Tab-separated table of C-alpha atoms and ligand atoms in Angstrom:
chain	number	residue	atom	x	y	z
A	1	UNK	CA	0.000	0.000	0.000
A	2	UNK	CA	1.375	3.425	-0.874
A	3	UNK	CA	1.594	5.902	1.953
A	4	UNK	CA	-0.535	9.048	1.624
A	5	UNK	CA	1.797	12.013	1.067
A	6	UNK	CA	2.287	14.251	4.103
A	7	UNK	CA	0.695	17.628	3.430
A	8	UNK	CA	3.265	20.352	2.820
A	9	UNK	CA	3.816	22.526	5.851
A	10	UNK	CA	3.925	26.322	5.362
A	11	UNK	CA	4.656	29.092	7.886
A	12	UNK	CA	2.598	32.086	6.800
A	13	UNK	CA	1.437	33.391	10.168
A	14	UNK	CA	2.980	33.066	13.621
A	15	UNK	CA	-0.313	31.307	14.385
A	16	UNK	CA	0.687	28.458	12.062
A	17	UNK	CA	3.039	27.363	14.864
A	18	UNK	CA	1.998	25.952	18.226
A	19	UNK	CA	3.617	27.374	21.361
A	20	UNK	CA	5.359	24.029	21.753
A	21	UNK	CA	6.752	24.234	18.225
A	22	UNK	CA	8.019	27.738	18.921
A	23	UNK	CA	9.798	26.365	22.005
A	24	UNK	CA	11.240	23.559	19.855
A	25	UNK	CA	12.586	26.096	17.346
A	26	UNK	CA	14.218	27.916	20.274
A	27	UNK	CA	15.799	24.696	21.605
A	28	UNK	CA	17.222	23.833	18.197
A	29	UNK	CA	18.467	27.420	17.693
A	30	UNK	CA	20.099	27.322	21.135
A	31	UNK	CA	21.771	24.041	20.157
A	32	UNK	CA	23.213	25.631	16.997
A	33	UNK	CA	24.413	28.610	19.023
A	34	UNK	CA	26.256	26.314	21.422
A	35	UNK	CA	27.645	23.984	18.787
A	36	UNK	CA	28.621	26.552	16.177
A	37	UNK	CA	29.301	29.631	18.243
A	38	UNK	CA	31.782	32.290	17.378
A	39	UNK	CA	34.140	32.190	20.352
A	40	UNK	CA	34.243	35.948	20.681
A	41	UNK	CA	30.611	36.921	20.144
A	42	UNK	CA	28.163	34.776	22.114
A	43	UNK	CA	25.154	35.380	19.861
A	44	UNK	CA	26.965	34.989	16.529
A	45	UNK	CA	27.073	31.732	14.559
A	46	UNK	CA	30.700	31.351	13.454
A	47	UNK	CA	30.857	27.863	11.986
A	48	UNK	CA	28.830	25.539	9.735
A	49	UNK	CA	27.325	22.035	9.712
A	50	UNK	CA	26.435	19.793	6.782
A	51	UNK	CA	22.893	19.058	7.946
A	52	UNK	CA	21.271	20.561	4.838
A	53	UNK	CA	24.040	19.657	2.393
A	54	UNK	CA	21.523	18.224	-0.067
A	55	UNK	CA	18.984	21.032	0.120
A	56	UNK	CA	18.317	24.300	-1.698
A	57	UNK	CA	16.552	27.385	-0.399
A	58	UNK	CA	14.919	29.787	-2.859
A	59	UNK	CA	14.574	33.429	-1.773
A	60	UNK	CA	11.815	35.133	-3.691
A	61	UNK	CA	11.782	38.810	-2.711
A	62	UNK	CA	9.470	41.368	-4.314
A	63	UNK	CA	10.305	44.042	-1.703
A	64	UNK	CA	13.581	45.427	-0.299
A	65	UNK	CA	15.264	43.375	2.396
A	66	UNK	CA	18.641	43.187	4.108
A	67	UNK	CA	18.273	41.170	7.300
A	68	UNK	CA	15.542	38.739	6.376
A	69	UNK	CA	16.964	37.623	3.039
A	70	UNK	CA	20.622	37.625	4.031
A	71	UNK	CA	20.050	35.878	7.346
A	72	UNK	CA	17.888	33.223	5.633
A	73	UNK	CA	20.639	32.699	3.065
A	74	UNK	CA	23.376	32.739	5.703
A	75	UNK	CA	21.339	30.224	7.726
A	76	UNK	CA	21.086	27.925	4.707
A	77	UNK	CA	24.841	28.209	4.025
A	78	UNK	CA	25.666	27.568	7.702
A	79	UNK	CA	23.495	24.454	7.432
A	80	UNK	CA	25.632	23.317	4.502
A	81	UNK	CA	22.868	23.959	1.952
A	82	UNK	CA	22.680	26.187	-1.112
A	83	UNK	CA	20.636	29.230	-2.118
A	84	UNK	CA	19.029	30.492	-5.271
A	85	UNK	CA	17.828	34.068	-5.167
A	86	UNK	CA	15.383	36.310	-6.934
A	87	UNK	CA	15.687	39.572	-5.090
A	88	UNK	CA	14.804	42.157	-7.680
A	89	UNK	CA	11.387	41.920	-9.347
A	90	UNK	CA	12.655	44.308	-12.041
A	91	UNK	CA	15.017	41.636	-13.391
A	92	UNK	CA	12.779	38.568	-12.922
A	93	UNK	CA	9.751	37.478	-14.944
A	94	UNK	CA	7.581	39.555	-12.625
A	95	UNK	CA	8.687	42.473	-14.815
A	96	UNK	CA	7.139	40.648	-17.789
A	97	UNK	CA	3.879	40.294	-15.888
A	98	UNK	CA	4.254	36.762	-14.562
A	99	UNK	CA	1.997	36.016	-11.615
A	100	UNK	CA	3.160	34.829	-8.233
A	101	UNK	CA	1.109	31.654	-8.642
A	102	UNK	CA	2.995	30.737	-11.826
A	103	UNK	CA	6.393	31.767	-10.440
A	104	UNK	CA	6.029	29.670	-7.304
A	105	UNK	CA	4.970	26.596	-9.291
A	106	UNK	CA	8.144	26.932	-11.329
A	107	UNK	CA	10.489	27.672	-8.417
A	108	UNK	CA	9.105	24.706	-6.488
A	109	UNK	CA	10.950	22.517	-9.022
A	110	UNK	CA	14.253	24.267	-8.410
A	111	UNK	CA	14.421	24.315	-4.604
A	112	UNK	CA	13.277	22.409	-1.519
A	113	UNK	CA	11.969	25.323	0.524
A	114	UNK	CA	11.158	28.930	-0.328
A	115	UNK	CA	11.069	32.186	1.604
A	116	UNK	CA	8.935	34.896	0.061
A	117	UNK	CA	8.535	38.614	0.686
A	118	UNK	CA	5.844	40.612	-1.109
A	119	UNK	CA	4.244	44.061	-0.783
A	120	UNK	CA	0.699	42.632	-0.805
A	121	UNK	CA	-1.105	41.373	2.320
A	122	UNK	CA	-1.884	37.681	1.924
A	123	UNK	CA	0.617	37.069	-0.908
A	124	UNK	CA	2.423	34.349	1.036
A	125	UNK	CA	-0.846	32.461	1.643
A	126	UNK	CA	-1.649	32.599	-2.077
A	127	UNK	CA	1.866	31.376	-2.918
A	128	UNK	CA	1.439	28.498	-0.451
A	129	UNK	CA	-1.779	27.443	-2.191
A	130	UNK	CA	0.225	26.859	-5.371
A	131	UNK	CA	3.434	25.458	-3.891
A	132	UNK	CA	4.473	21.828	-3.560
A	133	UNK	CA	7.391	22.827	-1.310
A	134	UNK	CA	7.229	24.580	2.099
A	135	UNK	CA	6.685	28.335	1.909
A	136	UNK	CA	7.939	30.644	4.659
A	137	UNK	CA	6.503	34.133	4.844
A	138	UNK	CA	9.352	36.669	4.972
A	139	UNK	CA	6.850	39.553	5.288
A	140	UNK	CA	3.672	40.126	3.260
A	141	UNK	CA	2.493	43.717	3.070
A	142	UNK	CA	1.224	44.909	6.429
A	143	UNK	CA	-0.038	41.435	7.315
A	144	UNK	CA	2.614	39.385	9.162
A	145	UNK	CA	6.302	38.623	9.514
A	146	UNK	CA	6.380	35.436	11.594
A	147	UNK	CA	10.109	34.687	11.466
A	148	UNK	CA	10.930	38.180	12.762
A	149	UNK	CA	8.695	37.371	15.717
A	150	UNK	CA	10.658	34.179	16.327
A	151	UNK	CA	13.853	36.271	16.494
A	152	UNK	CA	12.117	38.803	18.763
A	153	UNK	CA	10.789	36.231	21.211
A	154	UNK	CA	14.069	34.316	21.269
A	155	UNK	CA	15.959	37.533	22.046
A	156	UNK	CA	13.504	38.466	24.787
A	157	UNK	CA	13.728	34.992	26.253
A	158	UNK	CA	17.509	35.155	26.317
A	159	UNK	CA	17.257	38.319	28.423
A	160	UNK	CA	14.248	37.636	30.579
A	161	UNK	CA	14.168	33.809	30.745
A	162	UNK	CA	10.381	33.523	30.628
A	163	UNK	CA	7.881	35.291	28.415
A	164	UNK	CA	5.079	34.825	30.921
A	165	UNK	CA	3.972	37.870	32.903
A	166	UNK	CA	6.167	40.183	30.881
A	167	UNK	CA	5.043	43.696	30.077
A	168	UNK	CA	6.052	44.770	26.582
A	169	UNK	CA	5.499	48.276	25.202
A	170	UNK	CA	5.127	48.493	21.411
A	171	UNK	CA	5.830	51.858	19.863
A	172	UNK	CA	5.346	53.609	16.525
A	173	UNK	CA	3.469	52.453	13.434
A	174	UNK	CA	1.353	49.695	14.935
A	175	UNK	CA	-0.977	49.830	11.943
A	176	UNK	CA	1.480	49.342	9.103
A	177	UNK	CA	4.115	47.163	10.834
A	178	UNK	CA	3.749	43.503	9.968
A	179	UNK	CA	6.395	42.689	12.595
A	180	UNK	CA	4.072	44.117	15.255
A	181	UNK	CA	1.084	42.063	14.130
A	182	UNK	CA	2.875	38.709	14.399
A	183	UNK	CA	4.555	39.863	17.620
A	184	UNK	CA	1.391	40.848	19.495
A	185	UNK	CA	-0.336	37.550	18.682
A	186	UNK	CA	2.691	35.694	20.048
A	187	UNK	CA	2.972	37.905	23.138
A	188	UNK	CA	-0.676	37.267	23.903
A	189	UNK	CA	-0.271	33.531	23.403
A	190	UNK	CA	2.725	33.409	25.750
A	191	UNK	CA	0.885	35.387	28.412
A	192	UNK	CA	2.518	38.801	28.184
A	193	UNK	CA	0.877	42.148	28.830
A	194	UNK	CA	0.991	44.443	25.811
A	195	UNK	CA	1.240	48.203	26.242
A	196	UNK	CA	0.544	49.982	22.929
A	197	UNK	CA	2.275	53.338	22.343
A	198	UNK	CA	1.072	54.150	18.813
A	199	UNK	CA	2.071	57.161	16.769
A	200	UNK	CA	-1.020	59.369	16.225
A	201	UNK	CA	-3.442	57.572	13.868
A	202	UNK	CA	-1.288	54.431	13.760
A	203	UNK	CA	-3.082	52.257	16.302
A	204	UNK	CA	-3.334	48.491	15.888
A	205	UNK	CA	-5.734	47.669	13.033
A	206	UNK	CA	-9.289	46.863	14.149
A	207	UNK	CA	-9.032	43.218	13.057
A	208	UNK	CA	-5.791	42.653	15.002
A	209	UNK	CA	-7.326	44.290	18.062
A	210	UNK	CA	-10.426	42.087	17.699
A	211	UNK	CA	-8.400	38.906	17.376
A	212	UNK	CA	-6.329	39.795	20.434
A	213	UNK	CA	-9.492	40.094	22.463
A	214	UNK	CA	-11.669	37.384	20.941
A	215	UNK	CA	-9.228	34.703	19.833
A	216	UNK	CA	-6.280	35.209	22.172
A	217	UNK	CA	-8.320	36.094	25.263
A	218	UNK	CA	-6.836	39.499	25.904
A	219	UNK	CA	-8.556	41.998	28.135
A	220	UNK	CA	-8.318	45.681	27.434
A	221	UNK	CA	-7.438	47.630	30.533
A	222	UNK	CA	-7.257	51.382	30.750
A	223	UNK	CA	-3.845	52.788	31.562
A	224	UNK	CA	-5.600	54.990	34.050
A	225	UNK	CA	-5.778	52.776	37.158
A	226	UNK	CA	-8.920	54.608	38.201
A	227	UNK	CA	-10.880	53.309	35.224
A	228	UNK	CA	-12.607	49.967	34.867
A	229	UNK	CA	-11.599	47.568	32.083
A	230	UNK	CA	-13.068	47.996	28.649
A	231	UNK	CA	-13.928	50.937	26.517
A	232	UNK	CA	-10.666	52.790	26.620
A	233	UNK	CA	-8.635	52.918	23.428
A	234	UNK	CA	-5.537	53.939	25.321
A	235	UNK	CA	-5.101	50.546	26.804
A	236	UNK	CA	-3.007	47.745	28.133
A	237	UNK	CA	-3.937	44.371	26.765
A	238	UNK	CA	-3.868	41.723	29.421
A	239	UNK	CA	-3.723	38.092	28.424
A	240	UNK	CA	-6.254	35.996	30.242
A	241	UNK	CA	-4.223	32.816	30.066
A	242	UNK	CA	-2.301	33.723	33.177
A	243	UNK	CA	-3.882	32.251	36.285
A	244	UNK	CA	-3.386	35.359	38.391
A	245	UNK	CA	-5.091	37.402	35.710
A	246	UNK	CA	-7.846	34.887	35.142
A	247	UNK	CA	-8.777	35.211	38.755
A	248	UNK	CA	-8.997	38.951	38.266
A	249	UNK	CA	-11.255	38.967	35.278
A	250	UNK	CA	-14.602	38.128	36.865
A	251	UNK	CA	-14.273	40.985	39.346
A	252	UNK	CA	-15.318	44.255	37.700
A	253	UNK	CA	-14.115	46.235	40.722
A	254	UNK	CA	-10.591	44.923	40.440
A	255	UNK	CA	-7.712	47.312	40.759
A	256	UNK	CA	-5.605	46.912	37.650
A	257	UNK	CA	-3.194	49.419	39.012
A	258	UNK	CA	-0.522	46.808	39.648
A	259	UNK	CA	-0.295	46.098	35.937
A	260	UNK	CA	-0.239	49.730	35.045
A	261	UNK	CA	2.486	50.325	37.612
A	262	UNK	CA	4.517	47.193	36.835
A	263	UNK	CA	7.844	48.069	35.233
A	264	UNK	CA	8.149	47.538	31.505
A	265	UNK	CA	10.307	44.556	30.500
A	266	UNK	CA	10.813	45.582	26.887
A	267	UNK	CA	10.140	48.504	24.567
A	268	UNK	CA	9.750	47.430	20.935
A	269	UNK	CA	10.310	50.324	18.538
A	270	UNK	CA	9.214	50.340	14.880
A	271	UNK	CA	9.847	52.721	12.017
A	272	UNK	CA	7.136	54.624	10.125
A	273	UNK	CA	6.236	52.185	7.333
A	274	UNK	CA	6.198	54.912	4.702
A	275	UNK	CA	5.756	52.401	1.862
A	276	UNK	CA	2.325	51.504	3.277
A	277	UNK	CA	1.015	55.075	3.664
A	278	UNK	CA	0.148	57.699	1.066
A	279	UNK	CA	1.750	60.481	3.161
A	280	UNK	CA	5.538	60.347	3.194
A	281	UNK	CA	5.773	61.960	6.636
A	282	UNK	CA	3.610	61.947	9.754
A	283	UNK	CA	4.117	63.043	13.369
A	284	UNK	CA	6.108	60.202	14.871
A	285	UNK	CA	7.475	59.452	18.358
A	286	UNK	CA	11.232	59.408	18.828
A	287	UNK	CA	12.568	57.011	21.407
A	288	UNK	CA	15.722	58.388	22.993
A	289	UNK	CA	17.660	58.310	26.250
A	290	UNK	CA	15.331	60.946	27.731
A	291	UNK	CA	12.217	58.869	27.001
A	292	UNK	CA	13.926	55.771	28.408
A	293	UNK	CA	15.034	57.660	31.520
A	294	UNK	CA	11.568	57.186	33.021
A	295	UNK	CA	11.761	54.873	36.035
A	296	UNK	CA	9.349	52.354	34.502
A	297	UNK	CA	11.834	51.708	31.662
A	298	UNK	CA	14.891	51.344	33.890
A	299	UNK	CA	15.135	47.573	33.253
A	300	UNK	CA	13.464	47.527	29.830
A	301	UNK	CA	15.293	45.870	26.954
A	302	UNK	CA	15.022	48.088	23.894
A	303	UNK	CA	14.195	46.214	20.699
A	304	UNK	CA	13.757	47.121	17.044
A	305	UNK	CA	13.294	44.795	14.045
A	306	UNK	CA	15.492	47.228	12.057
A	307	UNK	CA	16.017	49.042	9.739
A	308	UNK	CA	15.975	52.119	11.955
A	309	UNK	CA	15.469	55.564	10.464
A	310	UNK	CA	15.008	58.392	13.013
A	311	UNK	CA	12.658	56.843	15.529
A	312	UNK	CA	15.379	55.387	17.753
A	313	UNK	CA	18.278	57.639	18.697
A	314	UNK	CA	21.673	56.189	17.765
A	315	UNK	CA	23.175	57.638	20.955
A	316	UNK	CA	21.241	54.885	22.745
A	317	UNK	CA	23.225	52.110	21.000
A	318	UNK	CA	25.823	51.837	23.767
A	319	UNK	CA	23.204	51.585	26.544
A	320	UNK	CA	23.116	48.153	28.240
A	321	UNK	CA	19.380	47.947	27.471
A	322	UNK	CA	19.860	48.153	23.674
A	323	UNK	CA	19.513	44.644	22.223
A	324	UNK	CA	18.483	45.293	18.607
A	325	UNK	CA	21.740	44.159	17.000
A	326	UNK	CA	21.619	40.945	18.974
A	327	UNK	CA	17.996	40.553	17.808
A	328	UNK	CA	19.184	40.823	14.186
A	329	UNK	CA	22.074	38.395	14.789
A	330	UNK	CA	19.638	35.785	16.082
A	331	UNK	CA	18.120	35.730	12.589
A	332	UNK	CA	20.748	33.144	11.671
A	333	UNK	CA	20.303	30.475	14.399
A	334	UNK	CA	16.521	30.942	14.422
A	335	UNK	CA	16.235	30.530	10.662
A	336	UNK	CA	18.679	27.594	10.728
A	337	UNK	CA	16.383	25.954	13.257
A	338	UNK	CA	13.249	26.684	11.249
A	339	UNK	CA	14.650	25.478	7.921
A	340	UNK	CA	16.153	22.311	9.403
A	341	UNK	CA	12.910	21.455	11.219
A	342	UNK	CA	10.693	22.156	8.222
A	343	UNK	CA	12.929	20.029	6.010
A	344	UNK	CA	12.968	17.330	8.727
A	345	UNK	CA	16.764	17.119	8.714
A	346	UNK	CA	17.252	16.133	12.365
A	347	UNK	CA	18.021	12.524	13.347
A	348	UNK	CA	16.351	12.943	16.730
A	349	UNK	CA	12.868	11.418	16.266
A	350	UNK	CA	11.093	14.040	18.369
A	351	UNK	CA	12.376	16.741	15.993
A	352	UNK	CA	11.306	14.928	12.850
A	353	UNK	CA	7.617	15.514	13.308
A	354	UNK	CA	7.145	19.166	12.721
A	355	UNK	CA	3.579	18.815	11.561
A	356	UNK	CA	0.396	20.112	13.043
A	357	UNK	CA	0.136	23.803	13.627
A	358	UNK	CA	-1.525	26.094	16.115
A	359	UNK	CA	-5.031	24.999	17.023
A	360	UNK	CA	-6.802	27.733	15.126
A	361	UNK	CA	-10.492	28.041	15.891
A	362	UNK	CA	-12.056	25.807	13.331
A	363	UNK	CA	-13.913	28.421	11.305
A	364	UNK	CA	-15.820	27.187	8.277
A	365	UNK	CA	-14.632	28.635	4.982
A	366	UNK	CA	-16.861	30.268	2.373
A	367	UNK	CA	-15.211	30.123	-1.057
A	368	UNK	CA	-16.451	31.301	-4.438
A	369	UNK	CA	-14.733	32.193	-7.721
A	370	UNK	CA	-13.088	35.620	-7.620
A	371	UNK	CA	-15.566	37.125	-10.109
A	372	UNK	CA	-18.614	36.084	-8.067
A	373	UNK	CA	-20.194	38.071	-5.244
A	374	UNK	CA	-18.320	39.717	-2.385
A	375	UNK	CA	-14.577	40.562	-2.532
A	376	UNK	CA	-12.158	41.336	0.256
A	377	UNK	CA	-12.311	45.128	0.725
A	378	UNK	CA	-8.651	45.542	1.701
A	379	UNK	CA	-7.159	47.430	-1.277
A	380	UNK	CA	-3.734	45.966	-0.486
A	381	UNK	CA	-4.946	42.355	-0.325
A	382	UNK	CA	-3.349	40.040	-2.874
A	383	UNK	CA	-6.890	39.389	-4.173
A	384	UNK	CA	-7.042	43.066	-5.244
A	385	UNK	CA	-3.924	42.776	-7.415
A	386	UNK	CA	-5.040	42.635	-11.066
A	387	UNK	CA	-2.212	40.221	-11.991
A	388	UNK	CA	-2.796	37.869	-9.071
A	389	UNK	CA	-6.540	37.869	-8.421
A	390	UNK	CA	-7.261	35.353	-11.212
A	391	UNK	CA	-5.381	32.802	-9.136
A	392	UNK	CA	-7.173	33.570	-5.892
A	393	UNK	CA	-10.764	33.050	-4.770
A	394	UNK	CA	-13.209	35.065	-2.705
A	395	UNK	CA	-12.365	33.051	0.379
A	396	UNK	CA	-13.489	33.979	3.863
A	397	UNK	CA	-13.552	32.377	7.288
A	398	UNK	CA	-17.067	32.596	8.670
A	399	UNK	CA	-16.572	33.811	12.219
A	400	UNK	CA	-19.484	33.457	14.605
A	401	UNK	CA	-19.905	35.599	17.625
A	402	UNK	CA	-22.568	34.582	20.083
A	403	UNK	CA	-22.999	37.792	22.005
A	404	UNK	CA	-25.143	38.969	20.258
A	405	UNK	CA	-25.306	36.247	17.621
A	406	UNK	CA	-23.772	37.589	14.443
A	407	UNK	CA	-21.402	36.419	11.734
A	408	UNK	CA	-18.371	38.121	10.322
A	409	UNK	CA	-16.205	37.326	7.325
A	410	UNK	CA	-12.398	37.286	7.520
A	411	UNK	CA	-10.371	37.087	4.304
A	412	UNK	CA	-8.368	33.842	4.283
A	413	UNK	CA	-5.436	35.617	2.569
A	414	UNK	CA	-4.955	38.959	4.347
A	415	UNK	CA	-7.010	38.041	7.464
A	416	UNK	CA	-8.761	41.405	7.518
A	417	UNK	CA	-12.420	41.400	8.520
A	418	UNK	CA	-14.620	42.442	5.613
A	419	UNK	CA	-16.884	45.423	6.000
A	420	UNK	CA	-15.058	46.431	9.207
A	421	UNK	CA	-15.703	50.071	10.114
A	422	UNK	CA	-18.386	50.448	7.416
A	423	UNK	CA	-22.141	50.042	7.488
A	424	UNK	CA	-21.994	47.380	4.776
A	425	UNK	CA	-25.252	45.399	4.413
A	426	UNK	CA	-24.303	42.049	2.922
A	427	UNK	CA	-26.885	39.604	1.631
A	428	UNK	CA	-26.639	35.827	1.464
A	429	UNK	CA	-27.984	34.169	-1.680
A	430	UNK	CA	-28.961	30.511	-1.879
A	431	UNK	CA	-27.964	29.116	-5.279
A	432	UNK	CA	-30.369	26.166	-4.988
A	433	UNK	CA	-33.484	28.202	-4.212
A	434	UNK	CA	-32.394	31.280	-6.158
A	435	UNK	CA	-33.362	33.503	-3.216
A	436	UNK	CA	-31.439	35.813	-0.871
A	437	UNK	CA	-31.768	37.018	2.716
A	438	UNK	CA	-30.361	40.214	4.218
A	439	UNK	CA	-27.475	40.092	6.701
A	440	UNK	CA	-24.987	37.320	7.477
A	441	UNK	CA	-26.962	35.722	10.299
A	442	UNK	CA	-28.156	32.876	8.031
A	443	UNK	CA	-24.526	31.695	7.869
A	444	UNK	CA	-24.534	30.845	11.593
A	445	UNK	CA	-23.951	27.126	12.025
A	446	UNK	CA	-23.828	26.537	8.253
A	447	UNK	CA	-22.152	23.282	7.240
A	448	UNK	CA	-19.326	23.205	4.695
A	449	UNK	CA	-21.836	21.678	2.264
A	450	UNK	CA	-24.371	24.449	2.786
A	451	UNK	CA	-21.632	27.046	2.282
A	452	UNK	CA	-20.961	25.574	-1.166
A	453	UNK	CA	-24.471	26.633	-2.205
A	454	UNK	CA	-24.176	30.165	-0.983
A	455	UNK	CA	-23.029	33.358	-2.682
A	456	UNK	CA	-22.567	36.485	-0.575
A	457	UNK	CA	-23.244	39.826	-2.240
A	458	UNK	CA	-22.203	43.229	-0.928
A	459	UNK	CA	-25.677	44.678	-1.631
A	460	UNK	CA	-29.227	43.538	-2.381
A	461	UNK	CA	-29.003	45.306	-5.735
A	462	UNK	CA	-26.145	43.023	-6.789
A	463	UNK	CA	-28.035	39.904	-5.684
A	464	UNK	CA	-31.095	41.083	-7.656
A	465	UNK	CA	-28.929	41.838	-10.688
A	466	UNK	CA	-27.488	38.307	-10.465
A	467	UNK	CA	-31.015	36.869	-10.743
A	468	UNK	CA	-31.821	36.157	-7.072
A	469	UNK	CA	-35.172	37.085	-5.515
A	470	UNK	CA	-35.785	38.200	-1.916
A	471	UNK	CA	-36.623	35.179	0.211
A	472	UNK	CA	-40.377	34.940	0.864
A	473	UNK	CA	-41.480	34.113	4.391
A	474	UNK	CA	-37.998	34.882	5.717
A	475	UNK	CA	-37.086	38.257	7.124
A	476	UNK	CA	-38.278	40.889	4.706
A	477	UNK	CA	-35.394	42.148	2.597
A	478	UNK	CA	-34.659	45.839	3.042
A	479	UNK	CA	-35.194	48.118	0.103
A	480	UNK	CA	-31.767	49.103	-1.155
B	134	NCD	C1	10.974	44.640	8.984
B	134	NCD	C2	10.054	44.344	7.818
B	134	NCD	O1	10.482	44.129	6.698
B	134	NCD	O2	8.853	44.301	8.088
B	134	NCD	N1	12.320	44.414	8.660
B	134	NCD	C3	12.865	43.194	8.944
B	134	NCD	O3	12.551	42.217	8.314
B	134	NCD	N2	13.703	43.116	9.980
B	134	NCD	C4	10.751	45.946	9.629
B	134	NCD	C5	10.736	47.185	8.797
B	134	NCD	O4	10.976	47.150	7.594
B	134	NCD	O5	10.470	48.232	9.365
């Protein structure tokens, strides 16, 4: 009997990894650091192994990169493997109009694993749908950058031993920074308290904020100890997975002051992501020695995914709290660990099974051809790219919320919630009965089979134009 092929494992989001797998990556990275250390610099890999001597990594970069691409390639060379690189879309077939879906299907024959960076949110997920080899997301638009988060957490862990009960301030462009989005999910999952310090108008996107609260059990707590939890935008996020916090949650009178007053363990600084904004300049906080002089930051490690522009003063580089160059150096052992685990190169049996993934809530998926019904409304989603959308679908997780009962749609590619912040009035059409009902409530509890016979339209007018009639006897459809 032939064995069923193991499904290809991709790392597109930090949430594609379980906490245990993240710990495993750290153990393997630590092993490489010990085995292959540079004698003079404790966090620098100075020697190589031949673990991946028969493997090839492809780097497929559609956006500028220094650290991510070079540390991936250095990691592969230190593992004894080889690299092939496409780092300039202007000199690859992308310049001739070739789609990502076609490119990845070709590259998959030339390499064993691929790391991809792309300016569009959700591009890495689309690439994974067409790839027979493992895809690693090296940053897709403003969506996620999971391997940067692995470096960030590993660095933090090396300084603070445990991630639990840590308080981490995140500063700058929280909206446009993909590093922040992967990082906050991971912080929440490891039980840290998150203290957002956004630049004006650059708060965490609504869908990230919602997931922190609904999926990762974060509580929003006002920074003003006098206020009760909830409501405040200026907030600490508290992860509910910590027993001492769990016991606090049911008590609305609780004094959250201890969290507000707790010293900050790390300040994570990000640059203004000017490539994701129409304005080239905006008011932006500068983190310098004066800012970090505040007593609450006296023991805070200062982190930055780099590159730095002006948001973090260079005079701070010699301060004992500055750990950003170490963070960048860890790109090599972390990526060595990730590549070697994904390619199952370790002899140790417990390291050979790197399958599974984070237990995502099992949301049903609605999928229809890209030219039918509702599209993702994120203009930077890969499904909005004229060259790529033919290869994608209108694909959404159907997310149910029971209080009050309502359904929401989250794009499978960019993971943004559709219609968020608008008064969109979707309608659900039944392709068997040729009727439609207003609102998404009829999707609640729908089976995968039922979802196959559904088309969602952004308006009643579009459902009518597509030949559907308002459902009789159901809730009366609103006039459009
Ligand atoms: C980050 C990125 O590309 O998102 N860089 C990196 O990979 N270290 C951060 C940034 O560009 O600001």
